[in-house]
Short mmCIF file of C-alpha atoms (C1' of nucleotides) in Angstrom, two decimals:
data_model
loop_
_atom_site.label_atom_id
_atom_site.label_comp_id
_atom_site.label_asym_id
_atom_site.label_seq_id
_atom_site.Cartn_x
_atom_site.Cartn_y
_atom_site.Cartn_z
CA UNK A 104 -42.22 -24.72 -30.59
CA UNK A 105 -40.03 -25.84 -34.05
CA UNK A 106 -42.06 -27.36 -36.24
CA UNK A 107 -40.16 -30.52 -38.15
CA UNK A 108 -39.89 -29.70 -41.02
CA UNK A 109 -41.75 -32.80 -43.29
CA UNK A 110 -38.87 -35.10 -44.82
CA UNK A 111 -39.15 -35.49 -48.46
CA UNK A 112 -40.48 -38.53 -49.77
CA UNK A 113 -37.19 -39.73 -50.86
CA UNK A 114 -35.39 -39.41 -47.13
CA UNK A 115 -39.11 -40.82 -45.85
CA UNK A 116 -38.28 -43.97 -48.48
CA UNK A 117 -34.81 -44.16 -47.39
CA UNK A 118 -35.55 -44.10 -43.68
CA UNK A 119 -38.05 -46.97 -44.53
CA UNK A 120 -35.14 -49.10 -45.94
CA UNK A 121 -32.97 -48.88 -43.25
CA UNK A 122 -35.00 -49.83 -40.49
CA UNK A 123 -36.41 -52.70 -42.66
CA UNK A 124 -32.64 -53.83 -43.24
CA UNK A 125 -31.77 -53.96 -39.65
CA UNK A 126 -34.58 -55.50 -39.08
CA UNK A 127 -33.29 -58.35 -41.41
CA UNK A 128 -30.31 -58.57 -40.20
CA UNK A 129 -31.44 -59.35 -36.54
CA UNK A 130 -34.04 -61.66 -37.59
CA UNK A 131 -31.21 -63.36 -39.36
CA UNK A 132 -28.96 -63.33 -36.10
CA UNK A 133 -31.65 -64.06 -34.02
CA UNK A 134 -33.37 -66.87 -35.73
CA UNK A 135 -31.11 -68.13 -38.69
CA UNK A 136 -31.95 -68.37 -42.37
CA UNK A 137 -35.20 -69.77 -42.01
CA UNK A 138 -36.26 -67.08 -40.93
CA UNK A 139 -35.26 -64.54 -43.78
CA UNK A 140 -38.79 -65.13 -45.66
CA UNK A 141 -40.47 -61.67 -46.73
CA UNK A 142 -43.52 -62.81 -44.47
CA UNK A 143 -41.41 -63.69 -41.44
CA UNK A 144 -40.23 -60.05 -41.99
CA UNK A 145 -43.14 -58.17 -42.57
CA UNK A 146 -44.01 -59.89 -38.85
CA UNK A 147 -41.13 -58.54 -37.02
CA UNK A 148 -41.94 -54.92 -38.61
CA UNK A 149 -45.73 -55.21 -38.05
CA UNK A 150 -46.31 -54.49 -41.87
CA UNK A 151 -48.30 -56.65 -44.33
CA UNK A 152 -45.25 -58.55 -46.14
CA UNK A 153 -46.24 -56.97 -49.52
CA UNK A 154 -45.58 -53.97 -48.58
CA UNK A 155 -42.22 -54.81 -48.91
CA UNK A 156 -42.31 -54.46 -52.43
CA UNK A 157 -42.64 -50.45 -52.59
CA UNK A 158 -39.49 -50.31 -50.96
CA UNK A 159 -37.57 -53.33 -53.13
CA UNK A 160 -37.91 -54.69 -55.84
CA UNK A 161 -37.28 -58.17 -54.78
CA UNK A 162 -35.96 -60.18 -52.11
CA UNK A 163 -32.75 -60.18 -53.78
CA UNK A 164 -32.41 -56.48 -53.64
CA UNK A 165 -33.55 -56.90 -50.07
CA UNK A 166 -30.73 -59.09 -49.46
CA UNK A 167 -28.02 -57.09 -51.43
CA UNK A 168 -29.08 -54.03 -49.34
CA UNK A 169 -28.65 -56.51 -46.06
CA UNK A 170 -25.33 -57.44 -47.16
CA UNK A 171 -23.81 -53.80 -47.94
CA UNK A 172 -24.75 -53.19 -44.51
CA UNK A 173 -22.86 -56.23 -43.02
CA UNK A 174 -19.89 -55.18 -44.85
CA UNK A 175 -20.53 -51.25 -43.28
CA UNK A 176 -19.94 -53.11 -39.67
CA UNK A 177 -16.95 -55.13 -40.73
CA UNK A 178 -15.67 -51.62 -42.29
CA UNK A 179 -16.39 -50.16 -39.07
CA UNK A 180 -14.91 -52.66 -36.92
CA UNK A 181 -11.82 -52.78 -39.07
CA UNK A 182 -10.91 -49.12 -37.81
CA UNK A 183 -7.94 -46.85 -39.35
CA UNK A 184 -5.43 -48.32 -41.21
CA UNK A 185 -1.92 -46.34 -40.14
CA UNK A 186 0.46 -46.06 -43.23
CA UNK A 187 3.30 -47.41 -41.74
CA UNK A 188 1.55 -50.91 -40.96
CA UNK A 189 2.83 -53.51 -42.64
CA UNK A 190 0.90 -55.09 -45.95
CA UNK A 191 0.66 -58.37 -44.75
CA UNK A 192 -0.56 -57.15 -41.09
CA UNK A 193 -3.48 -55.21 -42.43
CA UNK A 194 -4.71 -58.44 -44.82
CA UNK A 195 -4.82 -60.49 -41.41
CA UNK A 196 -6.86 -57.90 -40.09
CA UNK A 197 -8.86 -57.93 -42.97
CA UNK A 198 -9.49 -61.32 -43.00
CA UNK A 199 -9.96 -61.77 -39.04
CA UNK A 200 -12.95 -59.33 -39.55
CA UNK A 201 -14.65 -61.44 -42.78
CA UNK A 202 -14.15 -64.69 -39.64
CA UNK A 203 -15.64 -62.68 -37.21
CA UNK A 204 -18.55 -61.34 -39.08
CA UNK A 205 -18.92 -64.56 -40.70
CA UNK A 206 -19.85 -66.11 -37.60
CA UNK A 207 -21.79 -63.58 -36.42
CA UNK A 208 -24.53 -63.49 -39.45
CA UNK A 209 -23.99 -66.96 -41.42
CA UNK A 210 -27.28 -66.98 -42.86
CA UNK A 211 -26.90 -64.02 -44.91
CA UNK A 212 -22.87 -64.67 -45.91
CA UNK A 213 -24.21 -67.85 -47.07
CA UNK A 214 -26.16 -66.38 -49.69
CA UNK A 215 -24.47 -63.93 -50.72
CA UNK A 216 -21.02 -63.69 -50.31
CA UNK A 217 -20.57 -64.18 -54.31
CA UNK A 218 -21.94 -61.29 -54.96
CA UNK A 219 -21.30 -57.43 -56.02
CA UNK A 220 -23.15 -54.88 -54.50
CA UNK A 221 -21.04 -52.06 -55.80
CA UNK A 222 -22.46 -49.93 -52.48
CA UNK A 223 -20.44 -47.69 -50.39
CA UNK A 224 -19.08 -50.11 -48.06
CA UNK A 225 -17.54 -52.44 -50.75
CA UNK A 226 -16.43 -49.25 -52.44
CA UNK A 227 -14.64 -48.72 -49.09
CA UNK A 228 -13.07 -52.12 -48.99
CA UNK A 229 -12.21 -52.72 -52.75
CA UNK A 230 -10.14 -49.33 -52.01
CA UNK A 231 -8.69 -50.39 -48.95
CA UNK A 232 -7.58 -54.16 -49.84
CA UNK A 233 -6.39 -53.06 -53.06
CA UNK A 234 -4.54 -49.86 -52.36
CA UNK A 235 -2.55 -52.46 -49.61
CA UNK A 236 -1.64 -54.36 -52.63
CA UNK A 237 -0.50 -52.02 -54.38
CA UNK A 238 1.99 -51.95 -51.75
CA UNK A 239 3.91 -55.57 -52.44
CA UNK A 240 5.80 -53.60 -54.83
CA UNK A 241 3.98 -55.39 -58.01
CA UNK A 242 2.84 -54.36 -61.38
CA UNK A 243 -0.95 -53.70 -61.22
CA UNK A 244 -1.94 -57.08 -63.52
CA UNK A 245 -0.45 -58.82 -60.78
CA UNK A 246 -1.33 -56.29 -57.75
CA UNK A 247 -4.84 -56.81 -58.96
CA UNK A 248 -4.67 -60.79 -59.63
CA UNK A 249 -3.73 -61.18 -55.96
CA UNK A 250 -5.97 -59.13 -54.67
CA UNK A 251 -8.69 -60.87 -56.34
CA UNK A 252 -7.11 -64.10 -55.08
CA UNK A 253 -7.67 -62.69 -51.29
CA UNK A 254 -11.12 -61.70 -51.79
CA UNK A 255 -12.40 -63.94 -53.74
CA UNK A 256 -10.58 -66.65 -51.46
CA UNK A 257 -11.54 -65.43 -48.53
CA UNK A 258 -15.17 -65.16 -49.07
CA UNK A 259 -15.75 -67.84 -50.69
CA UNK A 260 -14.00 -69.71 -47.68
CA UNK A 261 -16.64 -67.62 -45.03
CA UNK A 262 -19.75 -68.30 -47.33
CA UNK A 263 -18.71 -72.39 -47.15
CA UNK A 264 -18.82 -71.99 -43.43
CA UNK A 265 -21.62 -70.05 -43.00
CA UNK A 266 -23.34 -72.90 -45.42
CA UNK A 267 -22.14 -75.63 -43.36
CA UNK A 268 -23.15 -73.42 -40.36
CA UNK A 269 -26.71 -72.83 -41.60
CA UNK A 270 -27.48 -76.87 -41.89
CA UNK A 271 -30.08 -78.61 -39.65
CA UNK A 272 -28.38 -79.45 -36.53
CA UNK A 273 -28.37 -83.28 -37.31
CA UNK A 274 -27.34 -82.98 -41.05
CA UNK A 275 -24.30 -80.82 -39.67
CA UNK A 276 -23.05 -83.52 -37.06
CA UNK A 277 -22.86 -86.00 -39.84
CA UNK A 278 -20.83 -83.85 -41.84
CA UNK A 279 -18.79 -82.88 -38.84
CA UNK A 280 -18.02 -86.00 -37.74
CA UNK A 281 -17.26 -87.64 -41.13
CA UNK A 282 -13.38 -87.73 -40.79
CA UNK A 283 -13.61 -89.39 -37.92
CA UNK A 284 -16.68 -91.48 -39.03
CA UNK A 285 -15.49 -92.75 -42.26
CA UNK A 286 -11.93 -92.00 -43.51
CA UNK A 287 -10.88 -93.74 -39.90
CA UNK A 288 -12.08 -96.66 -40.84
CA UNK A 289 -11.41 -97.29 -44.60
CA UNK A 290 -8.72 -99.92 -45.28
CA UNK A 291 -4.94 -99.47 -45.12
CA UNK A 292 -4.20 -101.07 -48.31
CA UNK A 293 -6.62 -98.65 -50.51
CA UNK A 294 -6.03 -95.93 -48.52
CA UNK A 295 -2.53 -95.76 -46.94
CA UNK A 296 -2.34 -91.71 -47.11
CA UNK A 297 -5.79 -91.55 -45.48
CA UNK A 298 -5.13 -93.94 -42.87
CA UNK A 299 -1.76 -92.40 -42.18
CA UNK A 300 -2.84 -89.33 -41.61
CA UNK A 301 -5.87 -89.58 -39.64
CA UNK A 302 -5.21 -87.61 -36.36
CA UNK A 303 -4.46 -84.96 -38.31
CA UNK A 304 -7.22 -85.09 -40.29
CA UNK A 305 -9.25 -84.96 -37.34
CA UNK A 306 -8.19 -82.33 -35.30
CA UNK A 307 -7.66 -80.15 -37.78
CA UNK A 308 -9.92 -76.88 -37.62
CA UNK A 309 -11.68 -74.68 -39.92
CA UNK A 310 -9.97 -71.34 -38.82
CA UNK A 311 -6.60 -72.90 -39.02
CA UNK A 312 -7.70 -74.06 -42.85
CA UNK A 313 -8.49 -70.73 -43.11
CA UNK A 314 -5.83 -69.04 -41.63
CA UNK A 315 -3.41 -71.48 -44.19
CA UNK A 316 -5.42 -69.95 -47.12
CA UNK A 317 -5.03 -66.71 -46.11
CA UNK A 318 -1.04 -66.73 -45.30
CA UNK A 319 -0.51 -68.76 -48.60
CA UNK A 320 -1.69 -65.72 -50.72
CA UNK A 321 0.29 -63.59 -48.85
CA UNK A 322 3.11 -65.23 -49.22
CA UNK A 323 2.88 -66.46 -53.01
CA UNK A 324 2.54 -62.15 -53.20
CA UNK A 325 5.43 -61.61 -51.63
CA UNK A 326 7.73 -63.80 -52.85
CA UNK A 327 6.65 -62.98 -57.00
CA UNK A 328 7.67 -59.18 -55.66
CA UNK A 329 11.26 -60.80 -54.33
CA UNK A 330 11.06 -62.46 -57.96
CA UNK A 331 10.86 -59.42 -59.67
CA UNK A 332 13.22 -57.08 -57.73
CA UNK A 333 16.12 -59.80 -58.08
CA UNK A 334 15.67 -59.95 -61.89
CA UNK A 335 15.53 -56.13 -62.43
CA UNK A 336 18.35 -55.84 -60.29
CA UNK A 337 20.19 -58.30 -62.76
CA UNK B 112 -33.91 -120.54 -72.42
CA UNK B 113 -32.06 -119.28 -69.21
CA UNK B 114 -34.05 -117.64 -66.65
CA UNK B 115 -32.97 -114.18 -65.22
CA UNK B 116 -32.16 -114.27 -61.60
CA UNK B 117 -34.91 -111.89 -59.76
CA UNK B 118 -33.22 -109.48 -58.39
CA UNK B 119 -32.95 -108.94 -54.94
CA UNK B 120 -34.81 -106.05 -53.00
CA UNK B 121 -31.63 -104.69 -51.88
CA UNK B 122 -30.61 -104.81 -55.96
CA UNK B 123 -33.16 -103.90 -57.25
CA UNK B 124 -33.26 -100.14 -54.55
CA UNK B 125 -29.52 -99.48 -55.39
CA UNK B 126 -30.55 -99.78 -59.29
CA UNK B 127 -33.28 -97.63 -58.76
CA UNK B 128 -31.01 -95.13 -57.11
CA UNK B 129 -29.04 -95.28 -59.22
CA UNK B 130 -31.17 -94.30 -62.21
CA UNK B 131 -32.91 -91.75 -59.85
CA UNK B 132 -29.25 -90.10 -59.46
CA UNK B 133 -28.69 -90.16 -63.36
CA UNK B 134 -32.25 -88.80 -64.78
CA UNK B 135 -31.01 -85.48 -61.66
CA UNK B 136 -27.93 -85.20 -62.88
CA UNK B 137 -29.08 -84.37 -67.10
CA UNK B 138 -32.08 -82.69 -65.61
CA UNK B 139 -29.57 -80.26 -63.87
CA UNK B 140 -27.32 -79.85 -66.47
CA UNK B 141 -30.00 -79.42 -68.88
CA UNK B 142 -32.23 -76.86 -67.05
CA UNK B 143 -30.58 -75.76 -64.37
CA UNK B 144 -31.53 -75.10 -60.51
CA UNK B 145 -34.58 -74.06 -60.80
CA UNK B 146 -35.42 -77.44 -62.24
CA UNK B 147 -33.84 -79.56 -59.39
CA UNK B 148 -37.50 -80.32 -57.76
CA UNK B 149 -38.99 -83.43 -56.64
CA UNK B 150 -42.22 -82.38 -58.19
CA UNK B 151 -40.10 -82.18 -61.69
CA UNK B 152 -38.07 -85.09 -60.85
CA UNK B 153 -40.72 -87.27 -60.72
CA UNK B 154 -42.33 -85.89 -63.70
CA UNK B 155 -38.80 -86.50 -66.17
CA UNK B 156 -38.99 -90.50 -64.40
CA UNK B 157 -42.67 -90.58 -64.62
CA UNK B 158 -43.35 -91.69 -61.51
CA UNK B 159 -45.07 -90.03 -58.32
CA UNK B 160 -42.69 -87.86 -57.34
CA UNK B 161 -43.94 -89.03 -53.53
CA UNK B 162 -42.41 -92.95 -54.46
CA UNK B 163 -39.21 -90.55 -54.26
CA UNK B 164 -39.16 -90.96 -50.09
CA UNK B 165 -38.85 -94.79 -50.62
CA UNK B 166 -35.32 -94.30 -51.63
CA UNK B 167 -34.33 -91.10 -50.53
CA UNK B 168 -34.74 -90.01 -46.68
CA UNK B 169 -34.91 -86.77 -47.98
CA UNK B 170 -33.87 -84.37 -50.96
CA UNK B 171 -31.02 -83.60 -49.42
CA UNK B 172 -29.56 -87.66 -49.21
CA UNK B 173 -30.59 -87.40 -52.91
CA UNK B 174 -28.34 -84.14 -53.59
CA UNK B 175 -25.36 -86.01 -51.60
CA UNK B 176 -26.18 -89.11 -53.88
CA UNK B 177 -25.95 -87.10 -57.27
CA UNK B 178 -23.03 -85.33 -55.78
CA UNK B 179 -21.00 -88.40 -55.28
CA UNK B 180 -22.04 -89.01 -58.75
CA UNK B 181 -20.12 -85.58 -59.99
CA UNK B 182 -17.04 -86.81 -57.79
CA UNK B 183 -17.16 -90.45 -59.74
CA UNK B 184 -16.96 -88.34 -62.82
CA UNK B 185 -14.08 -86.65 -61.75
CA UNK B 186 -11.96 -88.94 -60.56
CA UNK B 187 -12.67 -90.85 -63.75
CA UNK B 188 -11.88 -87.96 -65.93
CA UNK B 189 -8.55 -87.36 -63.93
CA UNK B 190 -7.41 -90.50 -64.93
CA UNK B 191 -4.11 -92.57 -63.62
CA UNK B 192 -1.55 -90.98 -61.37
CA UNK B 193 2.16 -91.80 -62.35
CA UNK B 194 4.34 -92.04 -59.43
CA UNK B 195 6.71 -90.06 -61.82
CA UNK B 196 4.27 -87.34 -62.31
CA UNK B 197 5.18 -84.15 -59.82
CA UNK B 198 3.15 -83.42 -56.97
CA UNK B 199 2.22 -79.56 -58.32
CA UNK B 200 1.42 -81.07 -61.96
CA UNK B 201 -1.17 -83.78 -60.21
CA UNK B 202 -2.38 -80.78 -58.35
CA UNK B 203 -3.08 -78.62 -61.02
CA UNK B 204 -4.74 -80.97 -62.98
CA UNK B 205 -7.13 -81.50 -60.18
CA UNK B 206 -8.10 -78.08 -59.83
CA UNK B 207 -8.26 -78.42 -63.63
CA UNK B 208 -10.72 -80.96 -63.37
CA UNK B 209 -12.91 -79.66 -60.81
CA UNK B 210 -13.17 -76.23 -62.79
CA UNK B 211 -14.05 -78.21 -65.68
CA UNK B 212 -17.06 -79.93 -63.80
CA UNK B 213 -18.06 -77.24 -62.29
CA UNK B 214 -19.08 -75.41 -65.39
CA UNK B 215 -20.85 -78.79 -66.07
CA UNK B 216 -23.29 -79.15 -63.74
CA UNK B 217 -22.98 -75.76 -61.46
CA UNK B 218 -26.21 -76.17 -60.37
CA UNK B 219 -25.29 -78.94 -57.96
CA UNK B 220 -21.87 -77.47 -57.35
CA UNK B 221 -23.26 -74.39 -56.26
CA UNK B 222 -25.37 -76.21 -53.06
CA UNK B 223 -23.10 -79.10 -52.65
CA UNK B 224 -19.90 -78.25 -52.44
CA UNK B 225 -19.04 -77.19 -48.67
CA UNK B 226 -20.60 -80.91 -48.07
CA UNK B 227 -18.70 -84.43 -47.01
CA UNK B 228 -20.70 -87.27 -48.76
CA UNK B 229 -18.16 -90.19 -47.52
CA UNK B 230 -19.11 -91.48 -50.72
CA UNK B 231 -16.66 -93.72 -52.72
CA UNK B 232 -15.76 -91.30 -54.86
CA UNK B 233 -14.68 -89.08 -52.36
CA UNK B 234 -12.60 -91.31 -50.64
CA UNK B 235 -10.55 -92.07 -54.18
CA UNK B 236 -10.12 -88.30 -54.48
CA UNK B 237 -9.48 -87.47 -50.77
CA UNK B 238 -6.80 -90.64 -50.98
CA UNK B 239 -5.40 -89.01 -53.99
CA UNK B 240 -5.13 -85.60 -53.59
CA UNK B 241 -3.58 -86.15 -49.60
CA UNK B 242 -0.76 -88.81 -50.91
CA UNK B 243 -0.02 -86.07 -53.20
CA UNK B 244 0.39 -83.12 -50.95
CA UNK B 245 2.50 -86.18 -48.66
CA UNK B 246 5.17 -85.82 -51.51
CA UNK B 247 5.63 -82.27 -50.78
CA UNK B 248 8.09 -83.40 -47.97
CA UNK B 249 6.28 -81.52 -45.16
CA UNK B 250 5.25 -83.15 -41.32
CA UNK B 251 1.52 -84.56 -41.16
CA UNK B 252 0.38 -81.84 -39.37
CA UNK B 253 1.67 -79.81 -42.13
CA UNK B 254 0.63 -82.03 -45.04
CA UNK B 255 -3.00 -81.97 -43.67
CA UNK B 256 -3.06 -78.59 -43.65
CA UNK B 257 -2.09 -77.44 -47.08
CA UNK B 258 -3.87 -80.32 -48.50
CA UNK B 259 -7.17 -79.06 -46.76
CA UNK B 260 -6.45 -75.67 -47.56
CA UNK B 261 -6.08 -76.96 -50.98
CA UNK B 262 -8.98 -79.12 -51.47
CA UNK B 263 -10.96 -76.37 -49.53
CA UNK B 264 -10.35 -73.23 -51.32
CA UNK B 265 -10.66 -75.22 -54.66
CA UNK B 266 -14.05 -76.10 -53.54
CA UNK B 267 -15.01 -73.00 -52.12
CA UNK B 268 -14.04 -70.83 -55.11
CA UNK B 269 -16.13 -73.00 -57.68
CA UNK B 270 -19.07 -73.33 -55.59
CA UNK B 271 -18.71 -69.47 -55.65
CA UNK B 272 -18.41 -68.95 -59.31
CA UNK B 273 -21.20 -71.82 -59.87
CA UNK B 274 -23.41 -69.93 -57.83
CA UNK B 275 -23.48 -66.62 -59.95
CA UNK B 276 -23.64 -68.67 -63.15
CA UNK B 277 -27.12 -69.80 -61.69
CA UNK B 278 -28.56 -66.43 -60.65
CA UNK B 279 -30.89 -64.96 -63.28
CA UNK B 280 -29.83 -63.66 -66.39
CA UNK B 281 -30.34 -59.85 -65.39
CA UNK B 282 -29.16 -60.06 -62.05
CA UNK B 283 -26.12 -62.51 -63.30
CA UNK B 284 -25.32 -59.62 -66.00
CA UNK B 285 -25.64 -56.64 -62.97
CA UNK B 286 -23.18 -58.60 -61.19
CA UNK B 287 -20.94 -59.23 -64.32
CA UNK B 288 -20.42 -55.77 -64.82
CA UNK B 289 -20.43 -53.96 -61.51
CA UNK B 290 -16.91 -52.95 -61.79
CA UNK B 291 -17.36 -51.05 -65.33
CA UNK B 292 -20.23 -49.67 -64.62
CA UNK B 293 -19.52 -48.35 -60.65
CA UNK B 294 -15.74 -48.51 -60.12
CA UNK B 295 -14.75 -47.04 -63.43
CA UNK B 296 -16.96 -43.88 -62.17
CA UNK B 297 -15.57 -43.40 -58.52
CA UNK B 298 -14.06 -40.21 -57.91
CA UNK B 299 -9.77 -40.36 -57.94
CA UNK B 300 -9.61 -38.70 -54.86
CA UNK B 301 -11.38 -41.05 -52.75
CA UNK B 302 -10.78 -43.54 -54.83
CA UNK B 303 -7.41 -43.40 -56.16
CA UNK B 304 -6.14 -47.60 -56.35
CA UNK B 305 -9.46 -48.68 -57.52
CA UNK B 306 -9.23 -45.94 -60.33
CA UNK B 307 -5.44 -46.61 -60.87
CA UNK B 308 -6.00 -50.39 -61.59
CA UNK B 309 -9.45 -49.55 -63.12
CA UNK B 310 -8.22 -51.90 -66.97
CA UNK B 311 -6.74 -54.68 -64.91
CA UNK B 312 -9.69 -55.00 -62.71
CA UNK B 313 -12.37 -55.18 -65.81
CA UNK B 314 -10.45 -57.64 -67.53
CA UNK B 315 -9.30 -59.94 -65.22
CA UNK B 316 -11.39 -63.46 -65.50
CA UNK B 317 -12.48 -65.97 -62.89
CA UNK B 318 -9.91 -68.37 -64.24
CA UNK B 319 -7.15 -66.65 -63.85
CA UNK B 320 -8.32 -65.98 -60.50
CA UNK B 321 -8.82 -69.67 -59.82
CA UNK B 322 -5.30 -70.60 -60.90
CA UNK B 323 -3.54 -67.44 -58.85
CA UNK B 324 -5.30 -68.69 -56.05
CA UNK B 325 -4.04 -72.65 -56.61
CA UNK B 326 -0.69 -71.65 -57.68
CA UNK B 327 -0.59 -69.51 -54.30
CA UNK B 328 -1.16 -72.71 -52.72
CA UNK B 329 1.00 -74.83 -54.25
CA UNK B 330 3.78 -72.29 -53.91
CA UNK B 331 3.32 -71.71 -50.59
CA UNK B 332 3.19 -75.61 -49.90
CA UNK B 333 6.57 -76.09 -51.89
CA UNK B 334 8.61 -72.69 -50.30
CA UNK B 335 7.52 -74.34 -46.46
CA UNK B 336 9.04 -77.76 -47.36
CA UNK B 337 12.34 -75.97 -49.07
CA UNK B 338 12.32 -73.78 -45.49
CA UNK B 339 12.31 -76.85 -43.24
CA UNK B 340 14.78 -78.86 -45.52
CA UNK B 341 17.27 -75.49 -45.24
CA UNK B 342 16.68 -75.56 -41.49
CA UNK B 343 17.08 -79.31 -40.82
CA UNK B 344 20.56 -79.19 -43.05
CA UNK B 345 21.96 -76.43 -40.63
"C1'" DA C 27 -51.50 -41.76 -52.45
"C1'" DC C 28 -51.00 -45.46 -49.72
"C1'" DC C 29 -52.14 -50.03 -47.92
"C1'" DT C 30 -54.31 -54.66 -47.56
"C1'" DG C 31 -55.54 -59.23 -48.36
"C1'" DA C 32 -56.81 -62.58 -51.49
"C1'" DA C 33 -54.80 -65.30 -54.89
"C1'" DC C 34 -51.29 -67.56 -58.05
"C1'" DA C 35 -47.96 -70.75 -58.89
"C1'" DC C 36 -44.97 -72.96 -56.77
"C1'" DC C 37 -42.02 -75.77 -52.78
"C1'" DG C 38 -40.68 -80.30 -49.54
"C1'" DT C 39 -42.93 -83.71 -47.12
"C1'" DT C 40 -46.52 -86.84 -44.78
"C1'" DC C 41 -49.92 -90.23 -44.63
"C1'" DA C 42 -54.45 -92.32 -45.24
"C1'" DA C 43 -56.51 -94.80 -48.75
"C1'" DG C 44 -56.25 -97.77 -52.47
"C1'" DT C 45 -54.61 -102.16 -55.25
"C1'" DA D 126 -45.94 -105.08 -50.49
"C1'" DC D 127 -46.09 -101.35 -53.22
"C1'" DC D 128 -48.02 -97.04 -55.03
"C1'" DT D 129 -50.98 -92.87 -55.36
"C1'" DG D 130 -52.97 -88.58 -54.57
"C1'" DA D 131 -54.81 -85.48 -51.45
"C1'" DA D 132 -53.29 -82.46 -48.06
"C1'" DC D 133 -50.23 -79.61 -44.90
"C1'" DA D 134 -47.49 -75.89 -44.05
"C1'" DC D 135 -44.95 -73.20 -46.19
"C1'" DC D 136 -42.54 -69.92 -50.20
"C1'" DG D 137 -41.99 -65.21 -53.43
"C1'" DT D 138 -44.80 -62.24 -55.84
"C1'" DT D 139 -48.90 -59.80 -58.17
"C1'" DC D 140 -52.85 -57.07 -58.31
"C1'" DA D 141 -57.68 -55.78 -57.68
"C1'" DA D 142 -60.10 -53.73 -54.17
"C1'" DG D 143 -60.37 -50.78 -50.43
"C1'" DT D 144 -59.51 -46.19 -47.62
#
DNA sequence: ACCTGAACACCGTTCAAGT
DNA sequence: ACCTGAACACCGTTCAAGT
C-alpha cells in the first residue's frame, strides 16, 4: 500500500481556495447575488464563515478569485483560435462567449466586470484579443486603443445586463416595460422623434444593442486600417 | 399684509422630495458611496431617517429620484441644439457631458446607470439624442439601433469607470496599475502582443478610451447611411 | 496550529407607541 | 395626521477564547 505523500501546506491552502471558489460560483448560479454573503458561503461549505478569512483576505479578493475563474471557462469554451481565421470572426467569438457567460453568472459580472485581476486567464485573453488586433494592420497606439475599445465596451455592456438582470423581479418589469410604458405615451408635439419611433423602440433587444456595439468597433478598426494603407500608398 | 397660501399636501411632498433629492445628491458628491445611507441621510436633514418611507417607497425610488436629478443637470448643461449643428458634433458633446457628470457624482453613476427612470429629464435627453441619430439618414429600425447602441455603451462605459473611482483607495490603486506591474513582467514567449504593445497599453487613459469607443459609433452610424445612399443611387 | 463563536459596527425596513 | 424609536433580520469583519 502507497502511502500519499502529505501535500504541503501551500498546495493544502490552494486546494482550499478552489473548492471554496466553485463553491461561490454555484451559489451564485444557483441562488443569485443575494446569496454571495461570506455567511451564506461558509453554509454551503459547512465551515464557520470566518474561516474564510485564512484563506482571503476579504470578500473582494474572494470575488476577484471567483471572477478569474469565470473568465478560465469562457477561455475554455472559446477553444483554439486557427491562424488563418479572420480578425473580425474571432472578436464575434469573443464577444458571443462574454453574452453567454454573462447570462450564465450575472451576479458576479455585475460586480465585477470593471475590474483587473491580472490572473492567468485574463493573461490568456489580454494576449489573445490583442494579438488579433494586431492583425487590422494598425500601428500599436491605435491596435491597442481599439482593443481597449472592445473590452472595455464589451464588458461594460455584459456587467449593465447582468445589473439589470440581478434586480428584484418587480423592479426589473418596470424597467423593462418602460418604453412601452412611458415614451408611448408622451406627446407628439414635445416629442416627435420619440413618438415616431416607437415600435422600434420597443422591439428592439439587448443582444441586438449589443451585437451593434460590437460590429461598430470592428468596423471603425477596419476602416482607420483602409485609411492608412490608401495614404501610404499615396 | 398678504397671507401665504398653505400649501397643499401634494405641494408640500413634492417640495420635500425635492429637498430630500438635493441634501443626496452633495452628500454623494461630497463623501462618496459609502455615505449614500438612509441612516446618514437622515442625519445631514436632521430628521428620522424612518420619516424617509413617507416619501420614498424605498431607497431605491429615492436613487431613481436623485438620478433624474443628474439627468436634469445634464440636459441643462448641454444647452440648446441648433438645427445647424451636425448630428456627430451634438453627439459628441453628449458623451462629453455625460463623462463630465460622471466624474461628478460617480457614486450614483456607478449604481444607476443601467436604469430607466421615465423621469422628465430622461425623456428631454432620450428626445434629443434619438432626433439626432434620425439625421444620420438611416431607416427607424436602423436609427433605433445605433442610437441605443449609442446611448447604451456611453452609459455602460461611465458606470464602469465610476465604479472603480469608488472602490477603496488600495484596491482602486491595485487595479490602476495591474498592467505595469503584471503585464510588463509576462514572459515574450507566451506573451509576445501583450509585451510588444507593453508602452501603449500603460499609457493609454480611460478618456481616450471613451472617445475611441463613441467615435467608433458615430463612424460606424455615418459609413451605414453613406452605404445605403450608394446602394439606393445604383 | 487550527478553529469557533461572540461581538462590533454597520445596513434597509417595519411597525407599535406616542403626540 | 404626523413622527419617533425600538426592533428585525441581515451584512463584513475582528479577535479572544478554546482545543
Amino acid at each position: 500500500m502507497t502511502r500519499m505523500a502529505t501535500p504541503s501546506r501551500r498546495v493544502r491552502r490552494s486546494v482550499q481556495r478552489e473548492s471554496i471558489v466553485s463553491t461561490a460560483l454555484e451559489l451564485a448560479e444557483r441562488e443569485g447575488a443575494g446569496a454571495l454573503t461570506m455567511r451564506r458561503l461558509g453554509e454551503e461549505l459547512a465551515i464557520d464563515p470566518t474561516a474564510l478569512y485564512r484563506l482571503f483576505g476579504d470578500k473582494d479578493e474572494l470575488l476577484l478569485a471567483v471572477y478569474d475563474k469565470i473568465q478560465a471557462m469562457s477561455v475554455d469554451l472559446l477553444g483554439p483560435v486557427e491562424p488563418d481565421e479572420a480578425w473580425p470572426d474571432v472578436l464575434r467569438r469573443v464577444a458571443d462567449q462574454n453574452w453567454e457567460i454573462t447570462g450564465r453568472f450575472p451576479a458576479v459580472i455585475a460586480l465585477m466586470a470593471a475590474r483587473t485581476t491580472g490572473g492567468g486567464a485574463e493573461r490568456k485573453l489580454v494576449e489573445l484579443v490583442l494579438s488579433t488586433f494586431a492583425r487590422a494592420g494598425l500601428p500599436p497606439d491605435e491596435t491597442v486603443l481599439f482593443y481597449r475599445a472592445f473590452v472595455d465596451m464589451v464588458l461594460a455592456l455584459s456587467a449593465q445586463t447582468a445589473s439589470l438582470a440581478m434586480l428584484e423581479p418587480e423592479v426589473r418589469a418596470k424597467d423593462a416595460t418602460a418604453w412601452s410604458r412611458i415614451y408611448a405615451q408622451l406627446p407628439e408635439e414635445q416629442y416627435p422623434s420619440a413618438r415616431a419611433h416607437i415600435a422600434e423602440l420597443t422591439s428592439v433587444t439587448e443582444r441586438q444593442i449589443y451585437d451593434a456595439a460590437v460590429e461598430a468597433v470592428i468596423h471603425a478598426a477596419r476602416a482607420r486600417a483602409d485609411d492608412l494603407r490608401q495614404t501610404s500608398r499615396d
